[in-house]
Amino acid sequence: RNGTLTEYATMHTGHTGMEKFGYFDKLNGLDHMPQWEKEPCSSIEASEGSFFPPREVTNSDVVYIYDKDLCRSLPLVYRHPVEKDGIGADLYTLAEDAYGPPNENNSCYDHPDYKKYQGLQNISPCQYGAPVYISNPHFFQSDPQLLDAVEGLKPEKDIHQTFFKIQPKLGVPLEGQVRVQLNLLVEESSNVMATKHFRNFVFPIMWLEEGVSELTPPIRRWIYLATVFAPTALPIVSYGAILTGTFALIYVFVRAYKNFVFTSDPATEFLEMGRRSIRRGSSMIINGQHRILIQRDSYILLNNNNVNGLHNNNLHNQEQHHHRNKDQSLLSEDDSPA
């Protein structure tokens, strides 16, 4: 995802089913691992560690994780529920028979020249043919012969066991560590003077641990909200809404029942309601008659020509009015008695 790996992978998104959610569909264009010839050793149906099929949906107690350096997928078996940072999770650990016999599914990892040991697996095809074996650190859950052949090893479950804590609803790992030990097969070689007196045994070179101990705060917060807060808050909100709606319906029913059932004369109640409506309408009509109408004065801007024309018209009207008054005075003198 961050561009540090050269592999190209296609994953199952859960669109067609959650049984393979987060598992590889193809890796570098191949649907199998070319290092191994037979199934299930060549299968790539495993998670790269970010998502797993959610157990609450699949009801499966086994998930698989792919390890590139080991060229194989490792089976993780459900043990019991645990809690991580206040979030419920399922504890998965590596299967006891993940490496070597008596698990028959591991026979496709065997090499004809190497002796089989419980808890030990050949990975020479991934290491350019070198006689390299893998096991749990300090030969934890391995054949006692391997532990007796060397000194200084003390297997402990808490620090040497591979485990994952997976959220059962989302399939997201909250914590996980893959712990593996690299071993070299040492054999007597009579033709080489330096190794002529070597005994045959499996020599532990180193063991390593890779995984995640803590999630980042934003991711942990979202997982907490989705798996802890939401399942608690959703029923409270749902039941609260149901109760609120129920009380509202009861209140409306009681009010209606009081108004229409407990009234002494329902006809009188209807008449009173009509009278109230008429009064309300009359008051609206009366108030409407006393509205104040506001008029605004309008003005027209006149130019010089219009002003001169109006002035001439006024003079002409005044002259006509003067002549009319003069004529009326003459008529009045003629009509007066001598």
Coordinates of N, CA and C in Angstrom, one line a residue, residues 3-237:
G3 N 4.0 1.5 -1.2 CA 4.9 1.4 -2.3 C 6.3 0.8 -1.9
T4 N 6.4 0.2 -0.8 CA 7.7 -0.4 -0.4 C 7.8 -1.8 -0.9
L5 N 6.8 -2.5 -1.3 CA 6.9 -3.8 -1.8 C 6.7 -3.8 -3.3
T6 N 7.3 -4.8 -4.0 CA 7.2 -4.9 -5.4 C 6.1 -5.8 -5.9
E7 N 5.5 -6.5 -5.0 CA 4.4 -7.5 -5.3 C 3.1 -6.7 -5.7
Y8 N 2.4 -7.3 -6.7 CA 1.1 -6.8 -7.0 C 0.1 -7.9 -6.6
A9 N -0.9 -7.5 -5.8 CA -1.8 -8.4 -5.3 C -3.2 -7.9 -5.5
T10 N -4.1 -8.8 -5.7 CA -5.6 -8.6 -5.8 C -6.2 -9.3 -4.6
M11 N -7.1 -8.6 -3.9 CA -7.7 -9.1 -2.7 C -9.2 -9.3 -2.8
H12 N -9.7 -10.2 -2.0 CA -11.2 -10.4 -1.9 C -11.7 -9.3 -0.9
T13 N -12.7 -8.5 -1.4 CA -13.3 -7.4 -0.7 C -14.5 -7.8 0.1
G14 N -15.0 -9.0 0.0 CA -16.2 -9.4 0.7 C -17.5 -9.1 0.0
H15 N -17.4 -8.7 -1.3 CA -18.6 -8.4 -2.1 C -19.4 -9.6 -2.3
T16 N -18.8 -10.7 -2.6 CA -19.5 -11.9 -2.9 C -19.6 -12.9 -1.7
G17 N -19.0 -12.5 -0.6 CA -19.0 -13.4 0.6 C -17.9 -13.0 1.5
M18 N -18.1 -13.1 2.8 CA -17.1 -12.7 3.8 C -16.1 -13.9 4.2
E19 N -16.3 -15.1 3.6 CA -15.5 -16.2 3.9 C -14.0 -16.0 3.5
K20 N -13.8 -15.2 2.5 CA -12.4 -14.9 2.0 C -12.1 -13.5 2.1
F21 N -12.8 -12.7 2.9 CA -12.6 -11.3 3.1 C -11.1 -11.0 3.5
G22 N -10.4 -10.2 2.8 CA -9.0 -9.9 3.1 C -8.0 -10.9 2.6
Y23 N -8.4 -11.9 2.0 CA -7.5 -13.0 1.5 C -7.0 -12.6 0.1
F24 N -5.9 -13.1 -0.3 CA -5.3 -12.9 -1.6 C -6.2 -13.6 -2.6
D25 N -6.4 -13.0 -3.8 CA -7.0 -13.7 -4.9 C -5.9 -14.1 -5.9
K26 N -5.0 -13.1 -6.1 CA -3.8 -13.4 -7.0 C -2.7 -12.6 -6.4
L27 N -1.5 -13.2 -6.6 CA -0.3 -12.5 -6.1 C 0.7 -12.5 -7.3
N28 N 1.1 -11.3 -7.7 CA 1.9 -11.2 -8.9 C 1.3 -11.9 -10.1
G29 N 0.0 -11.9 -10.2 CA -0.7 -12.5 -11.4 C -0.9 -14.0 -11.2
L30 N -0.4 -14.6 -10.2 CA -0.5 -16.0 -10.0 C -1.5 -16.3 -8.9
D31 N -2.2 -17.4 -9.0 CA -3.2 -17.8 -8.0 C -2.6 -18.9 -7.1
H32 N -1.3 -19.1 -7.1 CA -0.6 -20.1 -6.3 C 0.8 -19.7 -6.1
M33 N 1.5 -20.3 -5.1 CA 2.9 -20.1 -4.9 C 3.8 -21.1 -5.7
P34 N 4.6 -20.6 -6.6 CA 5.3 -21.5 -7.5 C 6.4 -22.3 -6.8
Q35 N 6.8 -22.0 -5.5 CA 7.8 -22.7 -4.8 C 7.4 -24.1 -4.5
W36 N 6.1 -24.3 -4.4 CA 5.6 -25.6 -4.0 C 4.7 -26.2 -5.1
E37 N 4.7 -27.5 -5.2 CA 4.1 -28.1 -6.3 C 2.6 -28.6 -6.0
K38 N 2.3 -28.8 -4.7 CA 1.0 -29.4 -4.4 C 0.3 -28.5 -3.5
E39 N -1.1 -28.7 -3.5 CA -1.9 -28.1 -2.5 C -1.9 -28.9 -1.2
P40 N -2.1 -28.3 0.0 CA -2.4 -26.9 0.2 C -1.2 -26.0 0.4
C41 N 0.0 -26.5 0.1 CA 1.2 -25.8 0.4 C 1.3 -24.6 -0.6
S42 N 0.8 -24.8 -1.8 CA 0.9 -23.7 -2.8 C -0.2 -22.7 -2.8
S43 N -1.1 -22.9 -1.9 CA -2.3 -22.0 -1.8 C -1.9 -20.6 -1.3
I44 N -2.5 -19.6 -1.9 CA -2.3 -18.2 -1.4 C -3.5 -17.6 -0.7
E45 N -4.5 -18.5 -0.4 CA -5.7 -18.0 0.2 C -5.4 -17.7 1.7
A46 N -4.9 -16.5 1.9 CA -4.5 -16.1 3.2 C -4.5 -14.6 3.3
S47 N -4.5 -14.0 4.4 CA -4.5 -12.6 4.6 C -3.0 -12.1 4.7
E48 N -2.8 -10.8 4.3 CA -1.5 -10.2 4.5 C -1.3 -9.6 5.8
G49 N -2.4 -9.6 6.7 CA -2.3 -9.2 8.0 C -3.1 -8.0 8.4
S50 N -3.8 -7.3 7.4 CA -4.6 -6.1 7.7 C -6.0 -6.4 8.0
F51 N -6.6 -7.4 7.3 CA -8.0 -7.8 7.5 C -8.1 -9.3 7.4
F52 N -9.1 -9.8 8.2 CA -9.4 -11.2 8.3 C -10.9 -11.4 8.1
P53 N -11.3 -12.6 7.7 CA -12.8 -12.8 7.7 C -13.3 -12.7 9.1
P54 N -14.3 -11.9 9.3 CA -14.9 -11.7 10.7 C -15.6 -13.0 11.2
R55 N -15.2 -13.4 12.4 CA -15.7 -14.6 12.9 C -17.2 -14.6 13.2
E56 N -17.7 -13.4 13.6 CA -19.1 -13.4 13.9 C -20.0 -13.6 12.6
V57 N -19.4 -13.5 11.4 CA -20.1 -13.7 10.2 C -19.8 -15.1 9.7
T58 N -18.6 -15.5 9.7 CA -18.2 -16.8 9.1 C -18.3 -18.0 10.0
N59 N -18.3 -17.7 11.3 CA -18.3 -18.8 12.4 C -17.2 -19.8 12.2
S60 N -16.1 -19.3 11.6 CA -14.9 -20.2 11.4 C -13.9 -19.9 12.5
D61 N -13.3 -21.0 13.0 CA -12.3 -20.9 14.1 C -10.9 -20.8 13.6
V62 N -10.7 -20.8 12.3 CA -9.4 -20.9 11.7 C -9.3 -19.8 10.6
V63 N -8.2 -19.0 10.7 CA -7.9 -18.0 9.7 C -6.4 -18.2 9.3
Y64 N -6.1 -17.6 8.1 CA -4.7 -17.9 7.6 C -4.0 -16.5 7.3
I65 N -2.7 -16.5 7.6 CA -1.9 -15.3 7.3 C -0.7 -15.7 6.5
Y66 N -0.5 -14.9 5.5 CA 0.6 -15.1 4.5 C 1.9 -14.5 5.0
D67 N 3.0 -15.2 4.9 CA 4.3 -14.7 5.2 C 5.2 -14.8 4.0
K68 N 5.6 -13.7 3.4 CA 6.4 -13.8 2.2 C 7.7 -14.5 2.4
D69 N 8.4 -14.2 3.5 CA 9.7 -14.8 3.8 C 9.7 -16.3 4.0
L70 N 8.5 -16.8 4.4 CA 8.4 -18.2 4.7 C 7.8 -18.9 3.5
C71 N 7.3 -18.2 2.5 CA 6.7 -18.7 1.3 C 5.6 -19.7 1.6
R72 N 4.8 -19.3 2.6 CA 3.6 -20.1 3.0 C 2.6 -19.3 3.8
S73 N 1.5 -19.9 4.0 CA 0.4 -19.3 4.8 C 0.4 -20.1 6.1
L74 N 0.2 -19.4 7.2 CA 0.2 -20.0 8.6 C -1.2 -20.0 9.1
P75 N -1.6 -21.2 9.6 CA -3.0 -21.3 10.2 C -3.0 -20.7 11.6
L76 N -4.0 -19.9 11.9 CA -4.2 -19.3 13.2 C -5.6 -19.9 13.7
V77 N -5.5 -20.4 15.0 CA -6.7 -21.1 15.5 C -7.3 -20.2 16.7
Y78 N -8.6 -20.1 16.7 CA -9.3 -19.3 17.7 C -9.2 -20.0 19.1
R79 N -8.9 -19.2 20.1 CA -8.7 -19.8 21.4 C -9.9 -19.4 22.4
H80 N -9.9 -18.0 22.6 CA -11.0 -17.5 23.5 C -11.1 -16.0 23.4
P81 N -12.1 -15.4 23.9 CA -12.3 -14.0 23.7 C -11.4 -13.2 24.7
V82 N -10.9 -12.1 24.3 CA -10.0 -11.2 25.1 C -10.5 -9.8 24.9
E83 N -9.8 -8.9 25.6 CA -10.1 -7.5 25.5 C -8.8 -6.7 25.3
K84 N -8.8 -5.7 24.4 CA -7.6 -4.9 24.1 C -8.1 -3.4 24.0
D85 N -7.6 -2.6 25.0 CA -7.9 -1.2 25.0 C -9.4 -0.9 25.1
G86 N -10.1 -1.8 25.8 CA -11.5 -1.6 26.0 C -12.4 -2.2 24.8
I87 N -11.7 -2.8 23.9 CA -12.4 -3.3 22.7 C -12.3 -4.8 22.7
G88 N -13.5 -5.5 22.5 CA -13.5 -6.9 22.5 C -12.8 -7.5 21.3
A89 N -12.1 -8.6 21.5 CA -11.4 -9.3 20.4 C -11.3 -10.8 20.7
D90 N -10.9 -11.5 19.6 CA -10.7 -12.9 19.7 C -9.2 -13.2 19.6
L91 N -8.8 -14.1 20.5 CA -7.4 -14.5 20.5 C -7.2 -15.7 19.6
Y92 N -6.2 -15.5 18.7 CA -5.8 -16.6 17.8 C -4.4 -16.9 18.0
T93 N -4.0 -18.1 18.0 CA -2.6 -18.5 18.1 C -2.3 -19.5 17.0
L94 N -1.0 -19.6 16.7 CA -0.5 -20.6 15.7 C -0.9 -22.0 16.1
A95 N -1.4 -22.7 15.1 CA -1.7 -24.1 15.4 C -0.5 -24.9 15.8
E96 N -0.8 -25.9 16.8 CA 0.3 -26.7 17.3 C 1.0 -27.5 16.3
D97 N 0.3 -27.9 15.2 CA 0.9 -28.8 14.2 C 1.1 -28.0 12.9
A98 N 1.4 -26.6 13.0 CA 1.6 -25.8 11.9 C 2.8 -26.2 11.1
Y99 N 3.9 -26.7 11.8 CA 5.1 -27.1 11.2 C 5.3 -28.6 11.3
G100 N 5.6 -29.2 10.2 CA 6.0 -30.7 10.2 C 4.9 -31.6 10.6
P101 N 5.3 -32.9 10.8 CA 4.3 -33.9 11.2 C 3.8 -33.6 12.6
P102 N 2.7 -34.2 13.0 CA 1.9 -35.3 12.3 C 0.9 -34.7 11.3
N103 N 0.9 -33.4 11.1 CA -0.1 -32.8 10.2 C 0.2 -33.3 8.7
E104 N -0.7 -34.0 8.1 CA -0.5 -34.5 6.8 C -0.5 -33.4 5.7
N105 N -1.1 -32.3 6.1 CA -1.1 -31.1 5.1 C 0.3 -30.5 4.9
N106 N 1.2 -30.8 5.9 CA 2.5 -30.3 5.8 C 3.5 -31.2 5.0
S107 N 3.0 -32.3 4.5 CA 3.9 -33.3 3.8 C 4.4 -32.7 2.5
C108 N 3.6 -31.7 1.9 CA 4.1 -31.1 0.6 C 5.2 -30.2 0.8
Y109 N 5.6 -29.9 2.1 CA 6.8 -29.0 2.4 C 8.0 -29.9 2.5
D110 N 7.9 -31.2 2.7 CA 9.0 -32.0 3.0 C 10.0 -32.2 1.8
H111 N 11.2 -32.5 2.2 CA 12.3 -32.7 1.2 C 12.8 -34.1 1.4
P112 N 13.0 -34.9 0.4 CA 13.4 -36.3 0.5 C 14.7 -36.5 1.2
D113 N 15.6 -35.5 1.2 CA 16.9 -35.6 1.8 C 17.0 -35.2 3.3
Y114 N 15.9 -34.6 3.8 CA 15.9 -34.1 5.1 C 15.0 -34.9 6.0
K115 N 15.4 -35.1 7.2 CA 14.6 -35.8 8.2 C 13.5 -35.0 8.7
K116 N 12.3 -35.6 8.9 CA 11.2 -34.9 9.4 C 11.2 -34.8 10.9
Y117 N 10.9 -33.6 11.4 CA 10.8 -33.3 12.8 C 9.5 -32.6 13.1
Q118 N 8.9 -32.9 14.2 CA 7.7 -32.2 14.6 C 8.1 -30.7 15.0
G119 N 7.3 -29.8 14.5 CA 7.6 -28.4 14.7 C 8.7 -27.8 13.9
L120 N 9.1 -28.5 12.8 CA 10.2 -28.0 12.0 C 9.7 -28.2 10.5
Q121 N 10.0 -27.1 9.7 CA 9.6 -27.2 8.3 C 10.7 -26.7 7.4
N122 N 10.8 -27.4 6.3 CA 11.8 -27.0 5.3 C 11.3 -25.9 4.4
I123 N 12.1 -24.8 4.2 CA 11.8 -23.7 3.3 C 13.0 -23.5 2.3
S124 N 13.7 -24.5 2.0 CA 14.8 -24.4 1.1 C 14.4 -23.9 -0.3
P125 N 13.2 -24.2 -0.8 CA 12.9 -23.6 -2.1 C 12.8 -22.0 -2.1
C126 N 12.6 -21.5 -0.9 CA 12.5 -20.0 -0.8 C 13.9 -19.4 -0.5
Q127 N 14.9 -20.2 -0.2 CA 16.2 -19.8 0.2 C 17.3 -20.3 -0.8
Y128 N 16.9 -20.3 -2.1 CA 17.9 -20.7 -3.1 C 18.5 -22.1 -2.9
G129 N 17.7 -23.0 -2.3 CA 18.2 -24.4 -2.1 C 19.0 -24.6 -0.9
A130 N 19.2 -23.6 0.0 CA 20.0 -23.7 1.2 C 19.2 -24.5 2.2
P131 N 19.8 -25.4 3.0 CA 19.1 -26.2 4.0 C 18.6 -25.4 5.2
V132 N 17.6 -24.6 5.0 CA 17.1 -23.7 6.0 C 15.7 -24.3 6.4
Y133 N 15.5 -24.3 7.8 CA 14.3 -24.8 8.3 C 13.7 -23.6 9.2
I134 N 12.4 -23.7 9.4 CA 11.8 -22.7 10.3 C 11.1 -23.5 11.4
S135 N 10.9 -22.8 12.6 CA 10.3 -23.4 13.7 C 9.8 -22.2 14.6
N136 N 9.1 -22.6 15.7 CA 8.8 -21.6 16.7 C 10.1 -21.2 17.4
P137 N 10.2 -20.0 18.0 CA 11.4 -19.6 18.7 C 11.7 -20.6 19.8
H138 N 13.0 -20.8 20.0 CA 13.5 -21.7 21.1 C 12.9 -23.1 21.0
F139 N 12.5 -23.5 19.7 CA 11.9 -24.8 19.5 C 10.6 -25.0 20.3
F140 N 9.8 -23.9 20.5 CA 8.6 -24.0 21.3 C 7.6 -24.9 20.5
Q141 N 7.0 -25.9 21.2 CA 6.1 -26.8 20.6 C 6.7 -27.7 19.5
S142 N 8.0 -28.0 19.6 CA 8.7 -28.8 18.7 C 9.2 -30.1 19.3
D143 N 9.8 -30.9 18.5 CA 10.3 -32.2 18.9 C 11.4 -32.0 20.0
P144 N 11.3 -32.7 21.1 CA 12.3 -32.5 22.2 C 13.7 -32.8 21.8
Q145 N 13.9 -33.6 20.7 CA 15.2 -33.9 20.3 C 15.9 -32.6 19.8
L146 N 15.2 -31.8 19.2 CA 15.7 -30.5 18.7 C 16.2 -29.6 19.8
L147 N 15.5 -29.6 20.9 CA 15.9 -28.8 22.0 C 17.1 -29.4 22.8
D148 N 17.1 -30.7 22.9 CA 18.2 -31.4 23.6 C 19.5 -31.3 22.9
A149 N 19.5 -31.1 21.6 CA 20.7 -31.1 20.8 C 21.5 -29.8 21.0
V150 N 20.9 -28.8 21.6 CA 21.6 -27.5 21.7 C 21.5 -27.1 23.2
E151 N 22.2 -26.1 23.5 CA 22.2 -25.5 24.9 C 21.8 -24.1 24.9
G152 N 21.2 -23.6 26.0 CA 20.9 -22.2 26.1 C 19.5 -21.8 25.7
L153 N 18.7 -22.8 25.2 CA 17.3 -22.4 24.8 C 16.3 -22.8 25.9
K154 N 15.3 -21.9 26.1 CA 14.3 -22.1 27.1 C 13.0 -21.6 26.5
P155 N 12.2 -22.5 25.9 CA 10.9 -22.0 25.3 C 9.9 -21.5 26.3
E156 N 9.3 -20.4 26.0 CA 8.2 -19.9 26.9 C 7.1 -19.4 26.0
K157 N 5.9 -19.8 26.4 CA 4.7 -19.5 25.6 C 4.4 -18.0 25.4
D158 N 4.6 -17.2 26.5 CA 4.2 -15.8 26.4 C 5.1 -15.0 25.4
I159 N 6.3 -15.4 25.3 CA 7.3 -14.6 24.4 C 7.7 -15.3 23.2
H160 N 7.3 -16.6 23.0 CA 7.7 -17.3 21.8 C 6.5 -17.8 20.9
Q161 N 5.3 -17.5 21.3 CA 4.2 -18.0 20.6 C 3.6 -16.9 19.6
T162 N 3.3 -17.3 18.4 CA 2.6 -16.4 17.5 C 1.2 -16.3 17.8
F163 N 0.7 -15.0 17.8 CA -0.7 -14.8 18.2 C -1.2 -13.6 17.5
F164 N -2.6 -13.5 17.4 CA -3.3 -12.3 16.9 C -4.5 -12.1 17.7
K165 N -4.8 -10.8 18.0 CA -6.1 -10.4 18.6 C -6.9 -9.7 17.5
I166 N -8.0 -10.4 17.1 CA -8.8 -9.9 16.0 C -10.2 -9.5 16.4
Q167 N -10.6 -8.4 16.0 CA -12.0 -7.9 16.3 C -13.0 -8.8 15.6
P168 N -13.9 -9.4 16.3 CA -14.7 -10.4 15.6 C -15.8 -9.9 14.6
K169 N -16.2 -8.6 14.8 CA -17.2 -8.0 13.9 C -16.6 -7.4 12.7
L170 N -15.4 -6.8 12.8 CA -14.8 -6.1 11.7 C -13.7 -6.9 11.0
G171 N -13.1 -7.9 11.7 CA -12.0 -8.7 11.2 C -10.7 -7.9 11.2
V172 N -10.6 -6.9 12.0 CA -9.4 -6.0 12.0 C -8.5 -6.5 13.2
P173 N -7.3 -6.7 13.0 CA -6.4 -7.1 14.1 C -6.1 -5.9 15.0
L174 N -6.2 -6.1 16.3 CA -5.9 -5.1 17.3 C -4.5 -5.2 17.7
E175 N -4.0 -6.4 17.7 CA -2.6 -6.7 18.1 C -2.2 -8.0 17.5
G176 N -0.9 -8.2 17.1 CA -0.5 -9.4 16.6 C 1.0 -9.5 16.4
Q177 N 1.6 -10.7 16.6 CA 3.0 -10.9 16.5 C 3.2 -12.2 15.8
V178 N 4.0 -12.2 14.8 CA 4.5 -13.4 14.1 C 5.9 -13.7 14.6
R179 N 6.1 -14.8 15.3 CA 7.4 -15.1 15.8 C 7.9 -16.4 15.2
V180 N 9.1 -16.4 14.6 CA 9.6 -17.5 13.9 C 11.1 -17.6 14.1
Q181 N 11.6 -18.8 14.0 CA 13.1 -19.0 14.2 C 13.6 -19.7 13.0
L182 N 14.8 -19.1 12.5 CA 15.5 -19.7 11.4 C 16.6 -20.7 11.9
N183 N 16.6 -21.8 11.2 CA 17.5 -22.9 11.6 C 18.3 -23.4 10.4
L184 N 19.5 -23.9 10.6 CA 20.3 -24.4 9.6 C 20.6 -25.9 9.9
L185 N 20.4 -26.7 8.9 CA 20.6 -28.1 9.0 C 22.1 -28.4 8.9
V186 N 22.8 -28.9 9.9 CA 24.2 -29.2 9.9 C 24.4 -30.7 9.8
E187 N 25.2 -31.2 8.8 CA 25.4 -32.6 8.6 C 26.9 -32.9 8.5
E188 N 27.2 -34.0 8.9 CA 28.6 -34.5 8.9 C 29.0 -34.6 7.4
S189 N 30.2 -34.1 7.1 CA 30.8 -34.2 5.8 C 32.2 -34.7 5.9
S190 N 32.4 -36.0 5.6 CA 33.7 -36.6 5.8 C 34.7 -36.2 4.8
N191 N 34.3 -35.6 3.7 CA 35.2 -35.1 2.7 C 35.7 -33.7 2.9
V192 N 35.2 -33.0 3.9 CA 35.6 -31.7 4.2 C 36.3 -31.7 5.6
M193 N 37.5 -31.4 5.7 CA 38.3 -31.5 6.9 C 37.7 -30.6 8.0
A194 N 37.1 -29.4 7.7 CA 36.6 -28.5 8.8 C 35.4 -29.1 9.4
T195 N 34.6 -29.9 8.7 CA 33.3 -30.4 9.2 C 33.3 -31.9 9.3
K196 N 34.5 -32.5 9.3 CA 34.6 -33.9 9.3 C 34.0 -34.5 10.6
H197 N 34.2 -33.8 11.7 CA 33.8 -34.4 13.0 C 32.5 -33.7 13.5
F198 N 31.8 -33.0 12.6 CA 30.5 -32.4 13.0 C 29.4 -33.5 13.1
R199 N 28.5 -33.3 14.0 CA 27.4 -34.2 14.2 C 26.2 -33.7 13.4
N200 N 25.3 -34.5 13.2 CA 24.1 -34.1 12.5 C 23.1 -33.5 13.5
F201 N 22.7 -32.2 13.3 CA 21.7 -31.6 14.1 C 21.2 -30.3 13.4
V202 N 20.2 -29.7 14.0 CA 19.6 -28.5 13.5 C 20.1 -27.4 14.4
F203 N 20.8 -26.5 13.7 CA 21.4 -25.4 14.5 C 20.6 -24.1 14.4
P204 N 20.1 -23.6 15.5 CA 19.3 -22.4 15.5 C 20.1 -21.1 15.3
I205 N 19.8 -20.4 14.2 CA 20.6 -19.2 13.9 C 20.0 -18.0 14.6
M206 N 18.8 -17.7 14.5 CA 18.2 -16.5 15.1 C 16.7 -16.7 15.1
W207 N 16.0 -15.9 15.9 CA 14.5 -15.8 15.8 C 14.1 -14.4 15.8
L208 N 13.0 -14.1 15.1 CA 12.6 -12.7 14.9 C 11.1 -12.6 15.2
E209 N 10.7 -11.4 15.4 CA 9.3 -11.1 15.7 C 8.9 -9.9 14.9
E210 N 7.7 -10.0 14.2 CA 7.2 -8.9 13.4 C 5.7 -8.8 13.7
G211 N 5.2 -7.6 13.7 CA 3.8 -7.4 14.0 C 3.5 -6.0 14.5
V212 N 2.4 -5.9 15.2 CA 1.9 -4.6 15.7 C 1.5 -4.8 17.1
S213 N 1.9 -3.9 18.0 CA 1.5 -4.0 19.4 C 0.4 -3.0 19.8
E214 N 0.4 -1.8 19.1 CA -0.6 -0.8 19.4 C -1.1 -0.2 18.1
L215 N -2.4 0.0 18.1 CA -3.0 0.8 16.9 C -2.8 2.3 17.1
T216 N -2.8 3.0 16.1 CA -2.8 4.5 16.2 C -4.1 5.0 16.8
P217 N -4.0 6.1 17.6 CA -5.2 6.6 18.2 C -6.4 6.8 17.3
P218 N -6.3 7.4 16.1 CA -7.5 7.6 15.3 C -8.1 6.2 14.9
I219 N -7.3 5.2 14.5 CA -7.9 3.9 14.1 C -8.5 3.3 15.3
R220 N -7.9 3.3 16.5 CA -8.5 2.7 17.7 C -9.8 3.4 18.0
R221 N -9.8 4.7 17.8 CA -11.1 5.5 18.2 C -12.2 5.1 17.3
W222 N -12.0 4.9 16.0 CA -13.0 4.5 15.0 C -13.5 3.1 15.3
I223 N -12.6 2.2 15.6 CA -13.0 0.8 16.0 C -13.8 0.8 17.2
Y224 N -13.4 1.6 18.2 CA -14.2 1.7 19.5 C -15.6 2.2 19.2
L225 N -15.7 3.3 18.4 CA -17.0 3.8 18.1 C -17.9 2.8 17.4
A226 N -17.3 2.0 16.4 CA -18.0 1.1 15.6 C -18.4 -0.2 16.4
T227 N -17.6 -0.6 17.3 CA -17.9 -1.9 18.0 C -18.3 -1.8 19.4
V228 N -18.1 -0.7 20.1 CA -18.5 -0.6 21.5 C -19.6 0.5 21.7
F229 N -19.3 1.7 21.2 CA -20.3 2.8 21.4 C -21.5 2.6 20.6
A230 N -21.4 2.3 19.3 CA -22.6 2.2 18.4 C -23.6 1.1 18.9
P231 N -23.1 -0.1 19.2 CA -24.1 -1.1 19.7 C -24.8 -0.7 21.0
T232 N -24.1 0.1 21.8 CA -24.8 0.6 23.0 C -25.7 1.7 22.8
A233 N -25.3 2.7 22.0 CA -26.1 3.9 21.8 C -27.3 3.6 20.9
L234 N -27.2 2.7 19.9 CA -28.2 2.5 19.0 C -29.5 2.0 19.6
P235 N -29.5 1.0 20.5 CA -30.7 0.6 21.2 C -31.3 1.7 22.0
I236 N -30.5 2.5 22.7 CA -31.0 3.5 23.6 C -31.8 4.6 22.7
V237 N -31.2 5.0 21.6 CA -31.8 6.0 20.7 C -33.1 5.4 20.1

